[in-house]
Amino acid sequence: MTHSPVWHPFTQHGLGEPIPLVTHGEGAALYTQDGRRIVDAISSWWVTTHGHRNPRIMAAIAAQTQKLDQIIFAGWTHEPAEALARGLTAMLPPALTRVFYSDSGSTSVEVALKMALGFWANRGEARHRILVLEHSYHGDTIGAMSVGARGVFNRAYAPLLFDVGTIPFPATGHEQTTLDALEAECRAGAAAFIVEPLLLGAGGMLIYPPETLAAMRAICAAHDVLFIADEVMTGWGRTGTLLACEQAGVVPDILCLSKGLTGGAIPLAVTLATEPIYAAHCSQDRATMFFHSSSYTANPIACAAALANLEIWRDEPVAERIADLSRRQAARLAALDHPAIGGKRQLGTITALDIADPDTGYLSTLGPRLLGFFRERDLLLRPLGNTVYVMPPYCIDDADLDAIYAAIGDACAMLAVRQTD
Ligand SMILES: *Cc1c(COP(=O)(O)O)cnc(C)c1O
């Protein structure tokens, strides 16, 4: 390959690993320049819900390009943003009355944190401490990193990250420890608690039960600590329901959505807020407005794509597709059998398992070895350290699912051979 000036994310270019060039995609498949068909087993990093190049989303994008490409959103508006906000508020819990647009999951989290701090500042209460769950991931900007787990990913930036109160992850049998820690922190007077509901994604596909989520929400409510649900990954059906919060009967004060918002076609994010949070910013005083924007806020083409996603959810049997995929995933996970496999778990369309490795952690060599193995098998699977997870687009067929699980089984066999070398 000729020299490329591209600097890729989360990529150690010094290792010289191959970087396939993808030319097109359709459904659950990606096609490379060298003629390979790759099964997208992680929905192109958790974004693609209905499949690549969904015809209705592509048509909506094409139609919008004939009308309006971009317009400043401060003091101006357009129909795709208005219609999308109406659609979202109609579809999501009624308490979430206000929709603020941004461009990525990380920015939706920054917006959520700023809304929470603005709420307290405008009400004249000195609350600014943010509470987080251990092993969380909320994005890669400075604020989002601050509320996420600390580690090799952000060691170089640690001096700039703000202090947070970390609540222990509610591991099975230790839920009360989590609730007690949250209670103590809330009692001390925090501004907000940010959580990934039911499933911590980048932290290793760690699952906790709806009762714990409901109990955490109740503790926050009792102490007026704002509850921020980061459903950037869990939203749009991934966990079996439109929102993961639904399974716990929880309605947050602030909700972040991004990845599947446009079906995964084009960047867009929203942060929804309850009326009191909006009201705290709304007055005759310009100093209390919400001071946040980015150039492409509510880009009309992205909003049109998201509107098409909402129409798909409204008109097509998406919930049945998700239930069906969840069942097919469960059957294949159960059938996987190898002594190196432990920690099998599933939530909705997502399955995960851990492969035994004495050398654990994100920089374990197991992850890169697996990545290479799966790439050679024409699979896009990207383990988190020694955790392998499968999170496909909802349209994936049985043959492609079988190929994924066969490769995971073979990878375990390959590692066993390597270990006895
Ligand atoms: C991916 C992710 C983010 C960050 O989203 P980006 O679009 O990558 O900035 C935030 N929160 C969660 C839970 C995520 O999984």
Short mmCIF file of C-alpha atoms and ligand atoms in Angstrom, two decimals:
data_model
loop_
_atom_site.label_atom_id
_atom_site.label_comp_id
_atom_site.label_asym_id
_atom_site.label_seq_id
_atom_site.Cartn_x
_atom_site.Cartn_y
_atom_site.Cartn_z
CA MET A 1 0.00 0.00 0.00
CA THR A 2 1.20 3.51 -0.74
CA HIS A 3 1.98 5.83 2.15
CA SER A 4 -1.16 7.27 3.75
CA PRO A 5 -1.24 10.56 5.68
CA VAL A 6 -4.28 9.33 7.66
CA TRP A 7 -3.83 9.04 11.44
CA HIS A 8 -6.40 6.50 12.64
CA PRO A 9 -8.20 6.50 16.02
CA PHE A 10 -7.24 3.94 18.67
CA THR A 11 -4.59 2.58 16.28
CA GLN A 12 -0.89 2.01 16.99
CA HIS A 13 0.51 2.72 13.54
CA GLY A 14 3.97 1.64 14.71
CA LEU A 15 2.82 -2.00 14.77
CA GLY A 16 2.23 -1.85 11.02
CA GLU A 17 -0.99 -3.86 11.22
CA PRO A 18 -2.97 -3.99 7.97
CA ILE A 19 -5.75 -1.40 7.56
CA PRO A 20 -8.29 -2.76 5.06
CA LEU A 21 -9.83 -0.31 2.60
CA VAL A 22 -13.60 -0.65 2.52
CA THR A 23 -15.38 0.36 -0.67
CA HIS A 24 -19.02 -0.38 0.05
CA GLY A 25 -21.43 -1.86 2.51
CA GLU A 26 -24.85 -3.44 2.48
CA GLY A 27 -26.89 -4.93 5.32
CA ALA A 28 -24.52 -6.70 7.70
CA ALA A 29 -21.67 -6.86 5.16
CA LEU A 30 -18.74 -4.65 4.21
CA TYR A 31 -16.76 -5.13 1.00
CA THR A 32 -13.05 -4.37 0.67
CA GLN A 33 -11.03 -3.10 -2.26
CA ASP A 34 -9.29 -6.48 -2.49
CA GLY A 35 -12.63 -8.20 -3.04
CA ARG A 36 -13.41 -9.59 0.41
CA ARG A 37 -16.85 -9.68 2.04
CA ILE A 38 -16.52 -8.84 5.74
CA VAL A 39 -19.29 -9.59 8.26
CA ASP A 40 -19.84 -6.54 10.46
CA ALA A 41 -20.20 -8.27 13.84
CA ILE A 42 -19.90 -5.04 15.89
CA SER A 43 -22.15 -2.75 13.83
CA SER A 44 -19.18 -0.61 12.79
CA TRP A 45 -18.41 0.27 16.42
CA TRP A 46 -21.98 0.04 17.74
CA VAL A 47 -23.68 2.49 15.40
CA THR A 48 -25.34 0.52 12.57
CA THR A 49 -28.75 -0.72 13.73
CA HIS A 50 -30.90 -1.60 10.68
CA GLY A 51 -27.92 -2.43 8.44
CA HIS A 52 -25.55 -0.55 6.15
CA ARG A 53 -27.11 1.69 3.49
CA ASN A 54 -30.66 1.17 4.70
CA PRO A 55 -32.73 2.24 1.65
CA ARG A 56 -35.15 4.48 3.58
CA ILE A 57 -32.34 6.32 5.39
CA MET A 58 -30.31 6.70 2.18
CA ALA A 59 -33.40 8.06 0.37
CA ALA A 60 -34.08 10.57 3.16
CA ILE A 61 -30.49 11.82 2.98
CA ALA A 62 -30.67 12.11 -0.82
CA ALA A 63 -33.98 14.00 -0.65
CA GLN A 64 -32.70 16.44 1.99
CA THR A 65 -29.61 17.27 -0.11
CA GLN A 66 -32.03 18.74 -2.66
CA LYS A 67 -33.46 21.19 -0.10
CA LEU A 68 -31.06 22.45 2.57
CA ASP A 69 -27.55 21.31 3.49
CA GLN A 70 -26.67 23.40 6.54
CA ILE A 71 -27.95 26.40 8.49
CA ILE A 72 -26.84 28.10 11.70
CA PHE A 73 -29.04 26.73 14.51
CA ALA A 74 -28.66 29.60 16.99
CA GLY A 75 -31.74 31.72 16.38
CA TRP A 76 -32.76 29.80 13.23
CA THR A 77 -34.57 26.52 12.68
CA HIS A 78 -35.60 24.06 9.97
CA GLU A 79 -38.24 21.42 9.44
CA PRO A 80 -36.08 18.26 9.83
CA ALA A 81 -34.91 19.43 13.29
CA GLU A 82 -38.44 20.45 14.32
CA ALA A 83 -39.99 17.20 13.07
CA LEU A 84 -37.26 15.10 14.67
CA ALA A 85 -37.65 16.82 18.06
CA ARG A 86 -41.43 16.30 17.88
CA GLY A 87 -40.89 12.66 16.92
CA LEU A 88 -38.38 12.03 19.70
CA THR A 89 -40.51 13.63 22.43
CA ALA A 90 -43.54 11.64 21.23
CA MET A 91 -41.58 8.37 21.31
CA LEU A 92 -39.56 8.83 24.53
CA PRO A 93 -40.76 9.28 28.14
CA PRO A 94 -43.07 12.33 28.33
CA ALA A 95 -41.04 13.93 31.15
CA LEU A 96 -38.22 14.54 28.65
CA THR A 97 -39.71 17.62 27.01
CA ARG A 98 -36.66 19.37 25.51
CA VAL A 99 -34.25 18.27 22.78
CA PHE A 100 -30.77 19.76 22.38
CA TYR A 101 -28.79 18.76 19.29
CA SER A 102 -25.08 18.01 18.95
CA ASP A 103 -22.84 15.81 16.82
CA SER A 104 -21.45 12.83 18.74
CA GLY A 105 -21.93 10.77 21.86
CA SER A 106 -19.09 12.61 23.57
CA THR A 107 -20.63 16.01 22.86
CA SER A 108 -24.05 14.79 24.02
CA VAL A 109 -22.37 13.92 27.33
CA GLU A 110 -20.58 17.29 27.54
CA VAL A 111 -23.96 18.95 26.93
CA ALA A 112 -25.58 16.82 29.65
CA LEU A 113 -22.89 17.77 32.19
CA LYS A 114 -23.14 21.46 31.27
CA MET A 115 -26.96 21.33 31.55
CA ALA A 116 -26.68 19.79 35.01
CA LEU A 117 -24.13 22.38 36.20
CA GLY A 118 -26.13 25.20 34.57
CA PHE A 119 -29.27 24.00 36.32
CA TRP A 120 -27.64 24.31 39.76
CA ALA A 121 -25.76 27.53 38.94
CA ASN A 122 -28.89 29.26 37.64
CA ARG A 123 -30.80 28.20 40.73
CA GLY A 124 -28.04 29.66 42.88
CA GLU A 125 -27.09 26.39 44.55
CA ALA A 126 -23.41 25.50 44.76
CA ARG A 127 -23.53 21.94 43.47
CA HIS A 128 -20.90 20.82 41.01
CA ARG A 129 -19.71 17.35 42.03
CA ILE A 130 -20.40 14.66 39.43
CA LEU A 131 -20.88 11.04 40.44
CA VAL A 132 -19.95 8.19 38.10
CA LEU A 133 -20.02 4.41 38.05
CA GLU A 134 -16.73 2.49 38.17
CA HIS A 135 -15.63 1.10 34.72
CA SER A 136 -17.77 3.67 32.87
CA TYR A 137 -17.09 5.05 29.42
CA HIS A 138 -18.71 8.27 28.23
CA GLY A 139 -16.45 9.45 25.39
CA ASP A 140 -13.02 10.86 24.62
CA THR A 141 -13.31 14.62 25.05
CA ILE A 142 -11.86 16.06 28.27
CA GLY A 143 -15.17 16.29 30.15
CA ALA A 144 -16.37 12.90 28.94
CA MET A 145 -13.01 11.35 29.90
CA SER A 146 -13.28 12.96 33.33
CA VAL A 147 -16.50 11.08 34.04
CA GLY A 148 -15.13 7.83 32.60
CA ALA A 149 -12.78 5.20 33.99
CA ARG A 150 -9.15 6.24 34.29
CA GLY A 151 -6.54 4.07 32.64
CA VAL A 152 -3.93 3.82 29.92
CA PHE A 153 -6.37 5.56 27.53
CA ASN A 154 -6.24 8.85 29.42
CA ARG A 155 -3.12 8.73 31.60
CA ALA A 156 -1.40 11.49 29.60
CA TYR A 157 -4.36 13.83 30.15
CA ALA A 158 -4.99 12.96 33.81
CA PRO A 159 -3.83 16.36 35.15
CA LEU A 160 -6.62 18.05 33.15
CA LEU A 161 -9.43 15.69 34.16
CA PHE A 162 -11.76 16.97 36.88
CA ASP A 163 -12.43 15.13 40.10
CA VAL A 164 -15.51 12.91 40.34
CA GLY A 165 -17.08 10.64 42.94
CA THR A 166 -16.70 7.04 41.77
CA ILE A 167 -19.37 4.56 42.86
CA PRO A 168 -18.28 0.87 42.80
CA PHE A 169 -19.73 -1.19 39.94
CA PRO A 170 -22.74 -3.24 41.20
CA ALA A 171 -21.13 -6.66 40.75
CA THR A 172 -23.42 -9.61 41.48
CA GLY A 173 -23.81 -9.98 45.24
CA HIS A 174 -22.31 -6.53 45.92
CA GLU A 175 -25.24 -4.35 44.84
CA GLN A 176 -25.77 -3.01 48.36
CA THR A 177 -22.18 -1.70 48.48
CA THR A 178 -22.95 0.30 45.33
CA LEU A 179 -26.22 1.66 46.71
CA ASP A 180 -24.64 2.58 50.06
CA ALA A 181 -21.78 4.42 48.34
CA LEU A 182 -24.22 6.29 46.11
CA GLU A 183 -26.39 7.20 49.10
CA ALA A 184 -23.37 8.61 50.97
CA GLU A 185 -22.19 10.65 47.97
CA CYS A 186 -25.71 11.97 47.26
CA ARG A 187 -26.16 12.93 50.90
CA ALA A 188 -22.95 14.99 50.64
CA GLY A 189 -24.65 17.00 47.85
CA ALA A 190 -23.71 16.14 44.29
CA ALA A 191 -24.91 17.91 41.12
CA ALA A 192 -25.53 14.79 39.04
CA PHE A 193 -24.93 11.07 38.63
CA ILE A 194 -24.13 9.84 35.10
CA VAL A 195 -24.68 6.18 34.22
CA GLU A 196 -24.71 3.75 31.35
CA PRO A 197 -28.02 1.95 32.06
CA LEU A 198 -27.84 -1.88 32.49
CA LEU A 199 -24.69 -2.34 30.43
CA LEU A 200 -21.24 -0.73 30.58
CA GLY A 201 -19.98 -0.97 27.01
CA ALA A 202 -16.34 0.01 26.61
CA GLY A 203 -15.73 -1.01 30.24
CA GLY A 204 -16.04 -4.63 29.10
CA MET A 205 -19.75 -5.28 28.35
CA LEU A 206 -20.50 -5.46 32.08
CA ILE A 207 -24.17 -6.10 32.85
CA TYR A 208 -26.12 -5.26 36.02
CA PRO A 209 -29.80 -5.82 36.78
CA PRO A 210 -32.72 -3.40 36.26
CA GLU A 211 -33.53 -3.46 40.02
CA THR A 212 -30.13 -1.92 40.75
CA LEU A 213 -30.66 0.77 38.11
CA ALA A 214 -34.09 1.55 39.61
CA ALA A 215 -32.63 1.67 43.13
CA MET A 216 -29.83 4.03 42.02
CA ARG A 217 -32.37 6.28 40.32
CA ALA A 218 -34.52 6.38 43.48
CA ILE A 219 -31.53 7.37 45.65
CA CYS A 220 -30.69 10.25 43.30
CA ALA A 221 -34.33 11.42 43.28
CA ALA A 222 -34.45 11.35 47.09
CA HIS A 223 -31.47 13.72 47.26
CA ASP A 224 -32.33 15.91 44.22
CA VAL A 225 -29.20 14.69 42.45
CA LEU A 226 -29.82 14.88 38.68
CA PHE A 227 -29.81 11.48 37.01
CA ILE A 228 -28.12 11.43 33.59
CA ALA A 229 -28.65 8.30 31.47
CA ASP A 230 -25.97 7.87 28.82
CA GLU A 231 -27.82 5.66 26.32
CA VAL A 232 -25.43 6.53 23.50
CA MET A 233 -24.73 2.82 23.08
CA THR A 234 -27.69 1.13 24.80
CA GLY A 235 -30.32 3.20 22.97
CA TRP A 236 -32.25 2.22 19.84
CA GLY A 237 -33.02 -1.35 20.82
CA ARG A 238 -29.57 -2.73 21.55
CA THR A 239 -30.54 -4.14 24.95
CA GLY A 240 -33.92 -5.49 23.77
CA THR A 241 -35.99 -2.35 24.40
CA LEU A 242 -35.86 1.06 22.73
CA LEU A 243 -34.09 2.42 25.83
CA ALA A 244 -32.36 0.25 28.45
CA CYS A 245 -33.95 2.50 31.14
CA GLU A 246 -37.39 1.14 30.18
CA GLN A 247 -36.51 -2.27 31.62
CA ALA A 248 -36.10 -0.66 35.03
CA GLY A 249 -39.06 1.69 34.70
CA VAL A 250 -36.58 4.53 35.05
CA VAL A 251 -36.97 8.00 33.54
CA PRO A 252 -33.80 10.08 33.75
CA ASP A 253 -33.61 13.86 34.17
CA ILE A 254 -31.22 14.02 31.22
CA LEU A 255 -30.84 11.48 28.40
CA CYS A 256 -27.97 11.18 25.88
CA LEU A 257 -28.54 9.46 22.53
CA SER A 258 -26.31 9.21 19.50
CA LYS A 259 -24.90 6.06 17.88
CA GLY A 260 -28.13 4.51 16.47
CA LEU A 261 -30.00 7.81 16.19
CA THR A 262 -29.53 8.00 12.42
CA GLY A 263 -29.51 4.21 12.12
CA GLY A 264 -25.73 4.64 12.16
CA ALA A 265 -25.56 6.41 8.82
CA ILE A 266 -24.34 9.89 9.69
CA PRO A 267 -23.21 11.70 12.88
CA LEU A 268 -25.87 13.24 15.11
CA ALA A 269 -26.60 13.33 18.83
CA VAL A 270 -29.30 14.62 21.12
CA THR A 271 -29.43 15.44 24.81
CA LEU A 272 -32.98 15.44 26.15
CA ALA A 273 -33.89 17.24 29.35
CA THR A 274 -36.89 17.60 31.63
CA GLU A 275 -38.83 20.86 31.82
CA PRO A 276 -37.26 22.02 35.15
CA ILE A 277 -33.77 21.80 33.62
CA TYR A 278 -34.87 23.81 30.59
CA ALA A 279 -36.79 26.25 32.84
CA ALA A 280 -33.69 26.91 34.94
CA HIS A 281 -32.02 28.27 31.80
CA CYS A 282 -35.06 30.17 30.47
CA SER A 283 -35.56 33.76 31.67
CA GLN A 284 -35.36 37.39 30.49
CA ASP A 285 -31.68 37.36 31.47
CA ARG A 286 -29.23 36.53 28.68
CA ALA A 287 -26.69 35.38 31.28
CA THR A 288 -28.74 32.23 32.09
CA MET A 289 -29.07 30.91 28.52
CA PHE A 290 -27.47 27.57 27.71
CA PHE A 291 -24.02 28.47 26.42
CA HIS A 292 -23.27 25.63 24.06
CA SER A 293 -23.13 25.09 20.32
CA SER A 294 -21.07 23.48 17.61
CA SER A 295 -20.96 24.58 13.98
CA TYR A 296 -23.00 21.68 12.65
CA THR A 297 -25.59 21.53 15.46
CA ALA A 298 -28.78 19.91 14.06
CA ASN A 299 -27.39 19.53 10.55
CA PRO A 300 -30.50 19.17 8.33
CA ILE A 301 -29.18 16.14 6.40
CA ALA A 302 -28.36 14.31 9.64
CA CYS A 303 -31.78 15.21 11.08
CA ALA A 304 -33.47 13.87 7.92
CA ALA A 305 -31.57 10.59 8.36
CA ALA A 306 -32.70 10.37 12.00
CA LEU A 307 -36.31 11.10 10.98
CA ALA A 308 -36.12 8.16 8.56
CA ASN A 309 -34.85 6.02 11.46
CA LEU A 310 -37.89 7.07 13.54
CA GLU A 311 -40.17 6.16 10.62
CA ILE A 312 -38.53 2.73 10.40
CA TRP A 313 -39.19 2.23 14.11
CA ARG A 314 -42.79 3.37 13.60
CA ASP A 315 -43.64 1.40 10.41
CA GLU A 316 -41.51 -1.74 10.53
CA PRO A 317 -41.45 -4.65 13.00
CA VAL A 318 -38.15 -3.50 14.55
CA ALA A 319 -39.01 -4.80 18.03
CA GLU A 320 -39.71 -8.27 16.57
CA ARG A 321 -36.43 -8.20 14.64
CA ILE A 322 -34.62 -7.35 17.86
CA ALA A 323 -36.38 -10.11 19.82
CA ASP A 324 -35.59 -12.59 17.05
CA LEU A 325 -31.92 -11.58 16.88
CA SER A 326 -31.71 -11.80 20.70
CA ARG A 327 -33.01 -15.40 20.57
CA ARG A 328 -30.64 -16.38 17.76
CA GLN A 329 -27.73 -14.80 19.63
CA ALA A 330 -28.68 -16.65 22.84
CA ALA A 331 -28.76 -20.04 21.09
CA ARG A 332 -25.31 -19.57 19.58
CA LEU A 333 -23.76 -18.25 22.78
CA ALA A 334 -25.13 -21.27 24.69
CA ALA A 335 -23.69 -23.66 22.08
CA LEU A 336 -20.18 -22.21 22.36
CA ASP A 337 -18.15 -24.57 24.48
CA HIS A 338 -14.44 -24.33 25.23
CA PRO A 339 -12.51 -24.52 28.52
CA ALA A 340 -10.96 -21.10 27.82
CA ILE A 341 -14.40 -19.43 27.68
CA GLY A 342 -15.91 -17.88 30.79
CA GLY A 343 -18.28 -15.12 31.80
CA LYS A 344 -20.85 -15.74 29.07
CA ARG A 345 -23.43 -12.96 29.21
CA GLN A 346 -26.15 -11.40 27.13
CA LEU A 347 -28.41 -8.40 27.15
CA GLY A 348 -30.82 -8.16 24.23
CA THR A 349 -28.93 -8.22 20.94
CA ILE A 350 -25.51 -8.12 22.63
CA THR A 351 -23.53 -11.18 23.72
CA ALA A 352 -20.13 -11.20 25.41
CA LEU A 353 -17.68 -13.69 26.87
CA ASP A 354 -14.21 -13.63 28.37
CA ILE A 355 -11.35 -15.72 27.03
CA ALA A 356 -8.96 -16.91 29.73
CA ASP A 357 -5.66 -15.10 29.49
CA PRO A 358 -3.05 -14.85 32.25
CA ASP A 359 -2.05 -11.46 30.87
CA THR A 360 -5.28 -9.41 31.22
CA GLY A 361 -6.01 -5.75 30.60
CA TYR A 362 -6.53 -3.67 27.47
CA LEU A 363 -2.86 -3.90 26.47
CA SER A 364 -2.81 -7.70 26.78
CA THR A 365 -1.51 -9.19 23.53
CA LEU A 366 -4.53 -11.47 23.39
CA GLY A 367 -6.79 -8.69 22.02
CA PRO A 368 -4.57 -7.84 19.01
CA ARG A 369 -3.98 -11.54 18.29
CA LEU A 370 -7.73 -12.16 18.26
CA LEU A 371 -8.29 -9.06 16.13
CA GLY A 372 -5.85 -10.37 13.52
CA PHE A 373 -7.39 -13.83 13.64
CA PHE A 374 -10.90 -12.47 13.09
CA ARG A 375 -9.70 -10.16 10.31
CA GLU A 376 -8.21 -13.15 8.49
CA ARG A 377 -11.61 -14.85 8.84
CA ASP A 378 -13.26 -11.82 7.15
CA LEU A 379 -14.98 -10.71 10.34
CA LEU A 380 -15.15 -7.27 11.88
CA LEU A 381 -14.88 -8.25 15.55
CA ARG A 382 -12.88 -6.05 17.90
CA PRO A 383 -12.34 -7.60 21.34
CA LEU A 384 -12.07 -5.37 24.42
CA GLY A 385 -8.92 -6.87 25.91
CA ASN A 386 -9.86 -10.52 26.48
CA THR A 387 -13.60 -9.84 26.19
CA VAL A 388 -15.11 -10.87 22.86
CA TYR A 389 -18.55 -9.46 22.16
CA VAL A 390 -21.00 -9.73 19.28
CA MET A 391 -23.24 -6.73 18.53
CA PRO A 392 -24.46 -7.09 14.94
CA PRO A 393 -26.89 -5.01 12.88
CA TYR A 394 -30.46 -6.25 13.40
CA CYS A 395 -30.68 -7.52 9.79
CA ILE A 396 -27.86 -10.09 10.12
CA ASP A 397 -28.80 -13.56 8.81
CA ASP A 398 -28.14 -16.99 10.32
CA ALA A 399 -25.24 -17.84 8.02
CA ASP A 400 -23.31 -14.72 9.03
CA LEU A 401 -24.07 -15.28 12.73
CA ASP A 402 -22.86 -18.87 12.41
CA ALA A 403 -19.62 -17.67 10.81
CA ILE A 404 -19.01 -15.32 13.75
CA TYR A 405 -19.52 -17.99 16.43
CA ALA A 406 -17.53 -20.61 14.50
CA ALA A 407 -14.63 -18.16 14.37
CA ILE A 408 -14.85 -17.46 18.12
CA GLY A 409 -14.71 -21.22 18.81
CA ASP A 410 -11.79 -21.63 16.42
CA ALA A 411 -9.98 -18.68 18.02
CA CYS A 412 -10.12 -20.45 21.39
CA ALA A 413 -8.75 -23.62 19.80
CA MET A 414 -5.99 -21.59 18.11
CA LEU A 415 -5.01 -19.97 21.42
CA ALA A 416 -4.96 -23.35 23.17
CA VAL A 417 -2.54 -24.65 20.50
CA ARG A 418 -0.38 -21.52 20.82
CA GLN A 419 -0.22 -21.89 24.60
CA THR A 420 1.07 -25.47 24.43
CA ASP A 421 3.70 -24.62 21.76
C1 LIG B 1 -19.49 5.51 22.23
C2 LIG B 1 -19.98 6.05 23.50
C3 LIG B 1 -19.86 7.42 23.79
C4 LIG B 1 -19.13 8.37 22.88
O1 LIG B 1 -19.74 8.52 21.64
P1 LIG B 1 -18.91 9.12 20.41
O2 LIG B 1 -19.92 9.29 19.34
O3 LIG B 1 -17.87 8.09 20.08
O4 LIG B 1 -18.30 10.39 20.86
C5 LIG B 1 -20.44 7.89 24.95
N1 LIG B 1 -21.06 7.06 25.80
C6 LIG B 1 -21.18 5.76 25.57
C7 LIG B 1 -21.92 4.89 26.55
C8 LIG B 1 -20.64 5.20 24.42
O5 LIG B 1 -20.71 3.88 24.20
#
